[in-house]
Amino acid sequence: MKKHTVTITGAAGNIAYSLIFRILSGNIFKDESKIQIKLLDIPEAQEILKGVKYEIEDCAFERLDSIIITSDYETAFGDSDFILLVGAKPRTKGMQRADLLLDNANIFKEQGKVIGQSCKKSSKVIVVGNPANTNALIINKHTPNLPSENITSLMKLDQNRAKSIFSSKIKAPIEKIKKLIVWGNHSATQYPDLSNVSVQDSNDFSSLYDSSWISETFIPRVQNRGAEIIEFRGKSSAASAASAVYDHLKIIVNGSKDWESMGIISNNPFNISSEVFFSYPLHITNDSIKIIDSVHVSEFSRNYLKQTETELIKERDIIKDLL
Ligand code: NAD
Ligand code: LMR
């Protein structure tokens, strides 16, 4: 029987506590295959991981093949098909995600080195730990044997937030909304873009909002949603983040009929630097990720793209010694 191995780092943390159970109960893999789950966390968190392992067992998931808990990078990454890099410090009230750069960058450097030495060439790496785009850049630099297109950073949470806020505004069901993309960095400079959006079975939806709603409400609301959650919850989003990682992984495995957004490194499309992980409009199938480079970028959009690119270049400059 076919088996997929999924590694989750930060497995004793908040996001993982939701993510592991979504993956094992969900339907990412359409075949009858089983899932081996490898859970990595620091040595001090191994007791917690033991508890998580028991809880997984207690769910009696039919899809579960086996569980490995470990603090050893090689055990976690070797032979894995999907490596979900969640383990990193989260921000707290008043911080920007970039404030985590120096704390978290070393984790990604060290893990990148071991991933580079031990993973399969076909492994897919998804970076979630913040600041996710620049951490993905660090991973990419330390995994010269892994094709760059196998590394993506999470923007699905932003895309889901944007869809949900837009759906409430125009009172249309989420599944009818297509081509709503988010460009750039997973940060307060990201650009959720309504210029190409279509709503199935609705021709007059654009009369329900105007340009000031887009620039004064919609864009800042999506950009700052993570901070808003921290303000209310006292800690950063976890269940919604896990749900977005689940969606992202499902799209990597199966493809998507809609336009998607993920952080990738690419060759200067839309005049964006090829030295940063940037979220573009993407067409994704089960074996390729392609930028939709025919998308028209207006002057209004171009300004947002520049701001978020500038921030990513600054982040890269801060950690350049680790590259
Ligand atoms: P958490 O503090 O609850 O858990 C983090 C876990 O990572 C802890 O168990 C910790 O021990 C572990 N860890 C630390 N160093 C590690 C290492 N070297 N190897 C393996 N594990 C290690 O945090 P959380 O709420 O689960 O969030 C995790 C990260 O995800 C944070 O950086 C957060 O900002 C980020 N995040 C990203 C998005 C996104 O959309 N990209 C969304 C939400 C949260
Ligand atoms: C989010 O967007 O919710 C996460 O990146 C956590 C954060 O720090 O905002």
mmCIF file of C-alpha atoms and ligand atoms in Angstrom:
data_model
loop_
_atom_site.group_PDB
_atom_site.id
_atom_site.type_symbol
_atom_site.label_atom_id
_atom_site.label_comp_id
_atom_site.label_asym_id
_atom_site.label_seq_id
_atom_site.Cartn_x
_atom_site.Cartn_y
_atom_site.Cartn_z
ATOM 1 C CA MET A 1 0.000 0.000 0.000
ATOM 2 C CA LYS A 2 1.240 3.504 -0.890
ATOM 3 C CA LYS A 3 2.466 5.639 1.988
ATOM 4 C CA HIS A 4 3.052 9.408 2.185
ATOM 5 C CA THR A 5 5.376 10.749 4.846
ATOM 6 C CA VAL A 6 4.515 14.161 6.251
ATOM 7 C CA THR A 7 6.899 15.949 8.621
ATOM 8 C CA ILE A 8 5.631 18.738 10.867
ATOM 9 C CA THR A 9 8.054 20.881 12.841
ATOM 10 C CA GLY A 10 6.998 22.812 15.925
ATOM 11 C CA ALA A 11 4.793 19.780 16.504
ATOM 12 C CA ALA A 12 4.269 20.544 20.197
ATOM 13 C CA GLY A 13 2.988 24.036 19.374
ATOM 14 C CA ASN A 14 -0.384 25.650 18.758
ATOM 15 C CA ILE A 15 -0.683 25.382 14.980
ATOM 16 C CA ALA A 16 0.489 21.775 14.938
ATOM 17 C CA TYR A 17 -2.092 20.813 17.551
ATOM 18 C CA SER A 18 -4.768 21.575 14.985
ATOM 19 C CA LEU A 19 -2.849 20.792 11.782
ATOM 20 C CA ILE A 20 -1.888 17.205 12.604
ATOM 21 C CA PHE A 21 -5.510 16.235 13.172
ATOM 22 C CA ARG A 22 -6.749 18.030 10.040
ATOM 23 C CA ILE A 23 -4.232 16.180 7.895
ATOM 24 C CA LEU A 24 -5.028 12.782 9.346
ATOM 25 C CA SER A 25 -8.810 13.208 9.190
ATOM 26 C CA GLY A 26 -8.929 15.070 5.868
ATOM 27 C CA ASN A 27 -8.840 14.058 2.236
ATOM 28 C CA ILE A 28 -5.634 15.465 0.841
ATOM 29 C CA PHE A 29 -4.595 12.173 -0.694
ATOM 30 C CA LYS A 30 -7.290 10.916 -2.997
ATOM 31 C CA ASP A 31 -5.867 7.400 -3.257
ATOM 32 C CA GLU A 32 -6.221 4.812 -0.502
ATOM 33 C CA SER A 33 -2.722 5.588 0.760
ATOM 34 C CA LYS A 34 -1.647 5.762 4.397
ATOM 35 C CA ILE A 35 0.138 8.631 6.110
ATOM 36 C CA GLN A 36 3.275 8.336 8.174
ATOM 37 C CA ILE A 37 3.559 11.400 10.379
ATOM 38 C CA LYS A 38 6.896 12.652 11.721
ATOM 39 C CA LEU A 39 6.700 15.177 14.527
ATOM 40 C CA LEU A 40 9.739 17.309 15.294
ATOM 41 C CA ASP A 41 10.202 19.619 18.242
ATOM 42 C CA ILE A 42 13.041 20.706 20.525
ATOM 43 C CA PRO A 43 14.337 18.239 23.188
ATOM 44 C CA GLU A 44 12.483 20.089 25.991
ATOM 45 C CA ALA A 45 9.155 19.466 24.201
ATOM 46 C CA GLN A 46 9.478 15.687 23.801
ATOM 47 C CA GLU A 47 7.128 14.929 26.727
ATOM 48 C CA ILE A 48 4.459 17.102 25.099
ATOM 49 C CA LEU A 49 5.010 15.256 21.830
ATOM 50 C CA LYS A 50 4.453 11.972 23.645
ATOM 51 C CA GLY A 51 1.050 13.290 24.777
ATOM 52 C CA VAL A 52 0.228 14.443 21.231
ATOM 53 C CA LYS A 53 1.199 10.997 19.927
ATOM 54 C CA TYR A 54 -1.163 9.305 22.370
ATOM 55 C CA GLU A 55 -3.969 11.642 21.312
ATOM 56 C CA ILE A 56 -3.364 10.845 17.641
ATOM 57 C CA GLU A 57 -3.530 7.140 18.465
ATOM 58 C CA ASP A 58 -6.751 7.709 20.398
ATOM 59 C CA CYS A 59 -8.414 9.089 17.258
ATOM 60 C CA ALA A 60 -8.034 5.690 15.529
ATOM 61 C CA PHE A 61 -7.478 7.395 12.167
ATOM 62 C CA GLU A 62 -7.864 4.857 9.383
ATOM 63 C CA ARG A 63 -5.301 6.700 7.285
ATOM 64 C CA LEU A 64 -2.563 6.626 9.890
ATOM 65 C CA ASP A 65 0.400 4.397 9.088
ATOM 66 C CA SER A 66 2.750 5.349 11.934
ATOM 67 C CA ILE A 67 3.955 8.237 14.097
ATOM 68 C CA ILE A 68 7.557 9.192 14.779
ATOM 69 C CA ILE A 69 8.347 11.805 17.432
ATOM 70 C CA THR A 70 11.832 13.235 17.505
ATOM 71 C CA SER A 71 14.140 16.173 18.111
ATOM 72 C CA ASP A 72 16.630 14.915 15.529
ATOM 73 C CA TYR A 73 16.565 16.798 12.220
ATOM 74 C CA GLU A 74 17.833 13.910 10.106
ATOM 75 C CA THR A 75 15.198 11.529 11.468
ATOM 76 C CA ALA A 76 12.531 14.156 10.820
ATOM 77 C CA PHE A 77 13.512 15.193 7.306
ATOM 78 C CA GLY A 78 15.121 12.112 5.752
ATOM 79 C CA ASP A 79 12.758 10.319 3.369
ATOM 80 C CA SER A 80 9.905 12.741 3.937
ATOM 81 C CA ASP A 81 7.550 13.594 1.068
ATOM 82 C CA PHE A 82 6.152 16.791 2.598
ATOM 83 C CA ILE A 83 8.030 18.927 5.108
ATOM 84 C CA LEU A 84 5.873 21.499 6.881
ATOM 85 C CA LEU A 85 8.154 23.992 8.634
ATOM 86 C CA VAL A 86 5.955 25.433 11.361
ATOM 87 C CA GLY A 87 8.381 25.395 14.305
ATOM 88 C CA ALA A 88 9.450 28.949 15.127
ATOM 89 C CA LYS A 89 8.741 31.668 17.635
ATOM 90 C CA PRO A 90 5.411 33.509 17.095
ATOM 91 C CA ARG A 91 5.102 37.277 17.535
ATOM 92 C CA THR A 92 3.209 38.833 20.411
ATOM 93 C CA LYS A 93 1.219 42.072 20.753
ATOM 94 C CA GLY A 94 2.883 45.121 19.215
ATOM 95 C CA MET A 95 5.478 43.188 17.203
ATOM 96 C CA GLN A 96 5.835 43.020 13.425
ATOM 97 C CA ARG A 97 6.577 39.579 11.942
ATOM 98 C CA ALA A 98 9.943 40.873 10.740
ATOM 99 C CA ASP A 99 10.898 41.424 14.416
ATOM 100 C CA LEU A 100 11.168 37.618 14.584
ATOM 101 C CA LEU A 101 13.769 37.480 11.831
ATOM 102 C CA LEU A 102 16.899 37.223 13.900
ATOM 103 C CA ASP A 103 15.308 34.848 16.455
ATOM 104 C CA ASN A 104 13.982 32.444 13.867
ATOM 105 C CA ALA A 105 16.471 32.699 11.002
ATOM 106 C CA ASN A 106 18.977 30.354 12.646
ATOM 107 C CA ILE A 107 16.346 27.629 13.023
ATOM 108 C CA PHE A 108 15.743 27.739 9.271
ATOM 109 C CA LYS A 109 19.440 27.845 8.436
ATOM 110 C CA GLU A 110 20.176 24.752 10.530
ATOM 111 C CA GLN A 111 17.097 22.895 9.321
ATOM 112 C CA GLY A 112 17.806 23.909 5.724
ATOM 113 C CA LYS A 113 21.257 22.372 5.909
ATOM 114 C CA VAL A 114 19.902 19.032 7.111
ATOM 115 C CA ILE A 115 16.983 19.086 4.667
ATOM 116 C CA GLY A 116 19.531 19.716 1.905
ATOM 117 C CA GLN A 117 21.593 16.713 2.964
ATOM 118 C CA SER A 118 18.879 14.239 3.836
ATOM 119 C CA CYS A 119 15.632 14.858 1.970
ATOM 120 C CA LYS A 120 14.446 13.295 -1.268
ATOM 121 C CA LYS A 121 14.768 15.404 -4.416
ATOM 122 C CA SER A 122 11.007 15.177 -4.767
ATOM 123 C CA SER A 123 10.267 16.481 -1.232
ATOM 124 C CA LYS A 124 7.964 19.475 -1.051
ATOM 125 C CA VAL A 125 8.763 22.028 1.653
ATOM 126 C CA ILE A 126 6.125 24.467 2.939
ATOM 127 C CA VAL A 127 7.356 27.308 5.156
ATOM 128 C CA VAL A 128 4.933 28.609 7.779
ATOM 129 C CA GLY A 129 7.132 29.915 10.638
ATOM 130 C CA ASN A 130 7.440 33.704 10.463
ATOM 131 C CA PRO A 131 8.593 35.735 8.678
ATOM 132 C CA ALA A 132 7.650 32.952 6.291
ATOM 133 C CA ASN A 133 8.844 34.364 2.956
ATOM 134 C CA THR A 134 12.328 35.211 4.174
ATOM 135 C CA ASN A 135 12.619 31.944 6.092
ATOM 136 C CA ALA A 136 11.786 30.201 2.803
ATOM 137 C CA LEU A 137 14.654 32.122 1.196
ATOM 138 C CA ILE A 138 17.013 30.811 3.890
ATOM 139 C CA ILE A 139 15.804 27.248 3.285
ATOM 140 C CA ASN A 140 16.283 27.672 -0.449
ATOM 141 C CA LYS A 141 19.875 28.878 -0.040
ATOM 142 C CA HIS A 142 20.782 25.864 2.087
ATOM 143 C CA THR A 143 19.153 23.210 -0.082
ATOM 144 C CA PRO A 144 21.033 23.444 -3.380
ATOM 145 C CA ASN A 145 20.019 19.883 -4.283
ATOM 146 C CA LEU A 146 16.319 20.542 -3.896
ATOM 147 C CA PRO A 147 14.604 22.247 -6.875
ATOM 148 C CA SER A 148 13.580 25.778 -5.828
ATOM 149 C CA GLU A 149 10.049 25.149 -7.115
ATOM 150 C CA ASN A 150 9.648 22.525 -4.360
ATOM 151 C CA ILE A 151 9.806 25.273 -1.723
ATOM 152 C CA THR A 152 6.788 27.498 -1.105
ATOM 153 C CA SER A 153 5.734 29.786 1.728
ATOM 154 C CA LEU A 154 2.236 30.098 3.112
ATOM 155 C CA MET A 155 -0.031 32.871 1.763
ATOM 156 C CA LYS A 156 -3.224 30.846 1.850
ATOM 157 C CA LEU A 157 -4.219 32.278 5.216
ATOM 158 C CA ASP A 158 -4.132 35.753 3.674
ATOM 159 C CA GLN A 159 -6.034 34.573 0.608
ATOM 160 C CA ASN A 160 -8.675 32.890 2.781
ATOM 161 C CA ARG A 161 -9.023 36.020 4.916
ATOM 162 C CA ALA A 162 -9.391 38.186 1.809
ATOM 163 C CA LYS A 163 -12.029 35.871 0.335
ATOM 164 C CA SER A 164 -13.986 35.777 3.558
ATOM 165 C CA ILE A 165 -14.003 39.568 4.029
ATOM 166 C CA PHE A 166 -14.935 40.116 0.371
ATOM 167 C CA SER A 167 -17.651 37.475 0.500
ATOM 168 C CA SER A 168 -19.276 39.229 3.489
ATOM 169 C CA LYS A 169 -19.126 42.557 1.698
ATOM 170 C CA ILE A 170 -20.833 41.403 -1.496
ATOM 171 C CA LYS A 171 -22.952 38.748 0.243
ATOM 172 C CA ALA A 172 -21.850 35.982 -2.138
ATOM 173 C CA PRO A 173 -20.873 32.452 -1.129
ATOM 174 C CA ILE A 174 -17.107 31.911 -0.788
ATOM 175 C CA GLU A 175 -17.018 29.162 -3.407
ATOM 176 C CA LYS A 176 -18.353 31.506 -6.076
ATOM 177 C CA ILE A 177 -15.443 33.943 -5.640
ATOM 178 C CA LYS A 178 -12.517 33.260 -7.973
ATOM 179 C CA LYS A 179 -9.213 34.870 -8.942
ATOM 180 C CA LEU A 180 -8.782 36.756 -5.675
ATOM 181 C CA ILE A 181 -5.024 36.803 -5.230
ATOM 182 C CA VAL A 182 -2.594 38.153 -2.660
ATOM 183 C CA TRP A 183 0.782 39.476 -3.782
ATOM 184 C CA GLY A 184 4.084 39.871 -1.958
ATOM 185 C CA ASN A 185 5.041 39.308 1.637
ATOM 186 C CA HIS A 186 3.045 37.637 4.435
ATOM 187 C CA SER A 187 3.125 40.902 6.355
ATOM 188 C CA ALA A 188 1.323 44.200 6.674
ATOM 189 C CA THR A 189 2.598 45.201 3.199
ATOM 190 C CA GLN A 190 0.925 42.294 1.394
ATOM 191 C CA TYR A 191 -1.410 43.306 -1.416
ATOM 192 C CA PRO A 192 -4.776 41.544 -1.586
ATOM 193 C CA ASP A 193 -5.887 42.300 -5.137
ATOM 194 C CA LEU A 194 -9.502 42.528 -6.273
ATOM 195 C CA SER A 195 -8.715 43.723 -9.806
ATOM 196 C CA ASN A 196 -9.183 40.333 -11.458
ATOM 197 C CA VAL A 197 -11.819 38.888 -9.185
ATOM 198 C CA SER A 198 -14.844 37.155 -10.672
ATOM 199 C CA VAL A 199 -18.006 36.045 -8.908
ATOM 200 C CA GLN A 200 -19.881 33.165 -10.497
ATOM 201 C CA ASP A 201 -23.555 33.857 -11.230
ATOM 202 C CA SER A 202 -23.181 37.551 -10.461
ATOM 203 C CA ASN A 203 -22.489 40.234 -13.045
ATOM 204 C CA ASP A 204 -23.108 43.346 -11.012
ATOM 205 C CA PHE A 205 -21.086 42.609 -7.857
ATOM 206 C CA SER A 206 -18.674 45.498 -8.488
ATOM 207 C CA SER A 207 -21.505 47.980 -7.899
ATOM 208 C CA LEU A 208 -21.550 46.797 -4.254
ATOM 209 C CA TYR A 209 -18.246 48.481 -3.327
ATOM 210 C CA ASP A 210 -16.072 51.333 -4.503
ATOM 211 C CA SER A 211 -12.378 52.152 -4.694
ATOM 212 C CA SER A 212 -12.353 53.826 -1.276
ATOM 213 C CA TRP A 213 -13.728 50.630 0.344
ATOM 214 C CA ILE A 214 -10.876 48.728 -1.347
ATOM 215 C CA SER A 215 -8.098 51.052 -0.217
ATOM 216 C CA GLU A 216 -9.432 52.161 3.166
ATOM 217 C CA THR A 217 -11.162 49.027 4.443
ATOM 218 C CA PHE A 218 -10.478 45.874 2.464
ATOM 219 C CA ILE A 219 -6.703 46.079 1.961
ATOM 220 C CA PRO A 220 -5.759 47.228 5.512
ATOM 221 C CA ARG A 221 -8.215 44.757 7.086
ATOM 222 C CA VAL A 222 -6.559 41.798 5.320
ATOM 223 C CA GLN A 223 -3.057 43.172 5.882
ATOM 224 C CA ASN A 224 -3.618 43.554 9.621
ATOM 225 C CA ARG A 225 -5.815 40.563 10.346
ATOM 226 C CA GLY A 226 -2.990 38.621 12.044
ATOM 227 C CA ALA A 227 -2.377 41.514 14.474
ATOM 228 C CA GLU A 228 -6.120 41.826 15.096
ATOM 229 C CA ILE A 229 -6.274 38.148 16.112
ATOM 230 C CA ILE A 230 -3.301 38.586 18.473
ATOM 231 C CA GLU A 231 -4.991 41.622 20.018
ATOM 232 C CA PHE A 232 -8.137 39.626 20.867
ATOM 233 C CA ARG A 233 -6.770 36.135 21.459
ATOM 234 C CA GLY A 234 -3.558 37.155 23.183
ATOM 235 C CA LYS A 235 -1.677 34.787 20.867
ATOM 236 C CA SER A 236 -1.320 34.374 17.158
ATOM 237 C CA SER A 237 -3.767 32.596 14.890
ATOM 238 C CA ALA A 238 -3.487 28.836 15.120
ATOM 239 C CA ALA A 239 -6.629 27.014 13.928
ATOM 240 C CA SER A 240 -7.062 29.278 10.893
ATOM 241 C CA ALA A 241 -3.337 29.005 10.146
ATOM 242 C CA ALA A 242 -3.542 25.203 10.368
ATOM 243 C CA SER A 243 -6.574 25.210 8.088
ATOM 244 C CA ALA A 244 -4.655 27.303 5.559
ATOM 245 C CA VAL A 245 -1.643 24.948 5.705
ATOM 246 C CA TYR A 246 -4.049 22.072 5.071
ATOM 247 C CA ASP A 247 -5.488 23.916 2.025
ATOM 248 C CA HIS A 248 -1.986 24.754 0.746
ATOM 249 C CA LEU A 249 -0.814 21.149 1.042
ATOM 250 C CA LYS A 250 -3.978 19.884 -0.626
ATOM 251 C CA ILE A 251 -3.384 22.238 -3.563
ATOM 252 C CA ILE A 252 0.271 21.165 -3.888
ATOM 253 C CA VAL A 253 -0.842 17.521 -4.020
ATOM 254 C CA ASN A 254 -3.917 17.873 -6.241
ATOM 255 C CA GLY A 255 -3.679 21.235 -8.014
ATOM 256 C CA SER A 256 -6.422 23.861 -8.105
ATOM 257 C CA LYS A 257 -8.877 25.214 -10.667
ATOM 258 C CA ASP A 258 -8.751 28.694 -9.104
ATOM 259 C CA TRP A 259 -5.888 31.198 -9.082
ATOM 260 C CA GLU A 260 -3.730 30.602 -6.015
ATOM 261 C CA SER A 261 -1.175 32.618 -4.040
ATOM 262 C CA MET A 262 2.003 31.176 -2.550
ATOM 263 C CA GLY A 263 5.424 32.622 -1.838
ATOM 264 C CA ILE A 264 7.870 31.373 -4.475
ATOM 265 C CA ILE A 265 11.209 32.432 -5.868
ATOM 266 C CA SER A 266 11.101 33.234 -9.537
ATOM 267 C CA ASN A 267 12.840 34.811 -12.438
ATOM 268 C CA ASN A 268 11.925 38.487 -12.338
ATOM 269 C CA PRO A 269 8.258 38.350 -13.435
ATOM 270 C CA PHE A 270 6.369 41.638 -13.154
ATOM 271 C CA ASN A 271 9.821 43.208 -12.542
ATOM 272 C CA ILE A 272 9.958 41.731 -9.037
ATOM 273 C CA SER A 273 13.365 40.780 -7.663
ATOM 274 C CA SER A 274 14.398 37.172 -8.294
ATOM 275 C CA GLU A 275 16.142 37.217 -4.886
ATOM 276 C CA VAL A 276 13.075 37.065 -2.651
ATOM 277 C CA PHE A 277 10.158 34.710 -2.007
ATOM 278 C CA PHE A 278 7.208 36.703 -3.323
ATOM 279 C CA SER A 279 3.561 35.710 -3.609
ATOM 280 C CA TYR A 280 2.272 35.793 -7.211
ATOM 281 C CA PRO A 281 -0.932 34.751 -8.943
ATOM 282 C CA LEU A 282 -0.358 31.079 -9.668
ATOM 283 C CA HIS A 283 -1.821 28.288 -11.667
ATOM 284 C CA ILE A 284 -1.076 25.051 -9.826
ATOM 285 C CA THR A 285 -1.451 21.481 -11.041
ATOM 286 C CA ASN A 286 -0.350 18.317 -9.278
ATOM 287 C CA ASP A 287 3.074 18.598 -10.881
ATOM 288 C CA SER A 288 3.734 22.260 -11.580
ATOM 289 C CA ILE A 289 3.419 25.784 -10.250
ATOM 290 C CA LYS A 290 3.206 28.442 -12.957
ATOM 291 C CA ILE A 291 2.969 32.201 -12.584
ATOM 292 C CA ILE A 292 -0.003 33.679 -14.429
ATOM 293 C CA ASP A 293 2.108 36.340 -16.073
ATOM 294 C CA SER A 294 -0.683 37.661 -18.286
ATOM 295 C CA VAL A 295 -2.290 39.375 -15.277
ATOM 296 C CA HIS A 296 -2.661 43.095 -15.860
ATOM 297 C CA VAL A 297 -1.010 45.213 -13.137
ATOM 298 C CA SER A 298 -2.480 48.718 -12.884
ATOM 299 C CA GLU A 299 -0.606 51.755 -11.588
ATOM 300 C CA PHE A 300 -2.565 51.404 -8.314
ATOM 301 C CA SER A 301 -1.433 47.759 -7.947
ATOM 302 C CA ARG A 302 2.140 48.521 -9.027
ATOM 303 C CA ASN A 303 2.613 50.849 -6.022
ATOM 304 C CA TYR A 304 1.550 48.110 -3.616
ATOM 305 C CA LEU A 305 3.813 45.566 -5.337
ATOM 306 C CA LYS A 306 6.787 47.908 -4.975
ATOM 307 C CA GLN A 307 6.159 48.467 -1.243
ATOM 308 C CA THR A 308 5.972 44.781 -0.429
ATOM 309 C CA GLU A 309 8.988 43.961 -2.625
ATOM 310 C CA THR A 310 11.005 46.705 -0.892
ATOM 311 C CA GLU A 311 10.158 45.199 2.502
ATOM 312 C CA LEU A 312 11.239 41.726 1.371
ATOM 313 C CA ILE A 313 14.542 43.080 0.073
ATOM 314 C CA LYS A 314 15.101 44.774 3.460
ATOM 315 C CA GLU A 315 14.358 41.494 5.284
ATOM 316 C CA ARG A 316 16.810 39.684 3.012
ATOM 317 C CA ASP A 317 19.492 42.289 3.739
ATOM 318 C CA ILE A 318 19.039 41.799 7.500
ATOM 319 C CA ILE A 319 19.796 38.062 7.271
ATOM 320 C CA LYS A 320 22.267 38.172 4.374
ATOM 321 C CA ASP A 321 25.040 36.691 6.532
ATOM 322 C CA LEU A 322 22.950 33.544 6.947
ATOM 323 C CA LEU A 323 22.493 33.016 3.203
HETATM 324 P P1 NAD B 1 4.035 27.973 19.168
HETATM 325 O O1 NAD B 1 4.941 28.809 19.992
HETATM 326 O O2 NAD B 1 2.746 27.521 19.738
HETATM 327 O O3 NAD B 1 4.805 26.680 18.668
HETATM 328 C C1 NAD B 1 6.077 26.753 18.100
HETATM 329 C C2 NAD B 1 6.736 25.411 18.349
HETATM 330 O O4 NAD B 1 7.966 25.405 17.633
HETATM 331 C C3 NAD B 1 7.072 25.163 19.836
HETATM 332 O O5 NAD B 1 6.556 23.889 20.219
HETATM 333 C C4 NAD B 1 8.584 25.208 19.860
HETATM 334 O O6 NAD B 1 9.158 24.349 20.841
HETATM 335 C C5 NAD B 1 8.889 24.727 18.454
HETATM 336 N N1 NAD B 1 10.263 24.980 18.008
HETATM 337 C C6 NAD B 1 11.083 25.992 18.350
HETATM 338 N N2 NAD B 1 12.292 25.822 17.772
HETATM 339 C C7 NAD B 1 12.212 24.669 17.062
HETATM 340 C C8 NAD B 1 13.141 23.949 16.275
HETATM 341 N N3 NAD B 1 14.390 24.373 16.098
HETATM 342 N N4 NAD B 1 12.732 22.802 15.678
HETATM 343 C C9 NAD B 1 11.484 22.355 15.853
HETATM 344 N N5 NAD B 1 10.561 22.976 16.614
HETATM 345 C C10 NAD B 1 10.927 24.126 17.194
HETATM 346 O O7 NAD B 1 3.780 28.790 17.785
HETATM 347 P P2 NAD B 1 2.620 28.563 16.708
HETATM 348 O O8 NAD B 1 1.450 29.382 17.103
HETATM 349 O O9 NAD B 1 2.457 27.132 16.419
HETATM 350 O O10 NAD B 1 3.305 29.317 15.465
HETATM 351 C C11 NAD B 1 4.449 28.801 14.842
HETATM 352 C C12 NAD B 1 4.987 29.784 13.810
HETATM 353 O O11 NAD B 1 4.048 29.960 12.736
HETATM 354 C C13 NAD B 1 5.245 31.200 14.349
HETATM 355 O O12 NAD B 1 6.449 31.716 13.799
HETATM 356 C C14 NAD B 1 4.053 31.991 13.845
HETATM 357 O O13 NAD B 1 4.318 33.359 13.747
HETATM 358 C C15 NAD B 1 3.884 31.351 12.480
HETATM 359 N N6 NAD B 1 2.614 31.570 11.815
HETATM 360 C C16 NAD B 1 2.653 31.729 10.468
HETATM 361 C C17 NAD B 1 1.489 31.923 9.757
HETATM 362 C C18 NAD B 1 1.541 32.129 8.279
HETATM 363 O O14 NAD B 1 0.479 32.393 7.660
HETATM 364 N N7 NAD B 1 2.694 32.025 7.646
HETATM 365 C C19 NAD B 1 0.263 31.917 10.427
HETATM 366 C C20 NAD B 1 0.250 31.736 11.809
HETATM 367 C C21 NAD B 1 1.445 31.572 12.506
HETATM 368 C C1 LMR B 2 -1.021 35.472 11.048
HETATM 369 O O1 LMR B 2 -1.077 36.076 9.983
HETATM 370 O O2 LMR B 2 -2.017 35.280 11.768
HETATM 371 C C2 LMR B 2 0.297 34.904 11.500
HETATM 372 O O3 LMR B 2 1.319 35.248 10.624
HETATM 373 C C3 LMR B 2 0.622 35.243 12.899
HETATM 374 C C4 LMR B 2 0.981 36.698 13.060
HETATM 375 O O4 LMR B 2 2.030 36.976 13.656
HETATM 376 O O5 LMR B 2 0.212 37.558 12.629
#
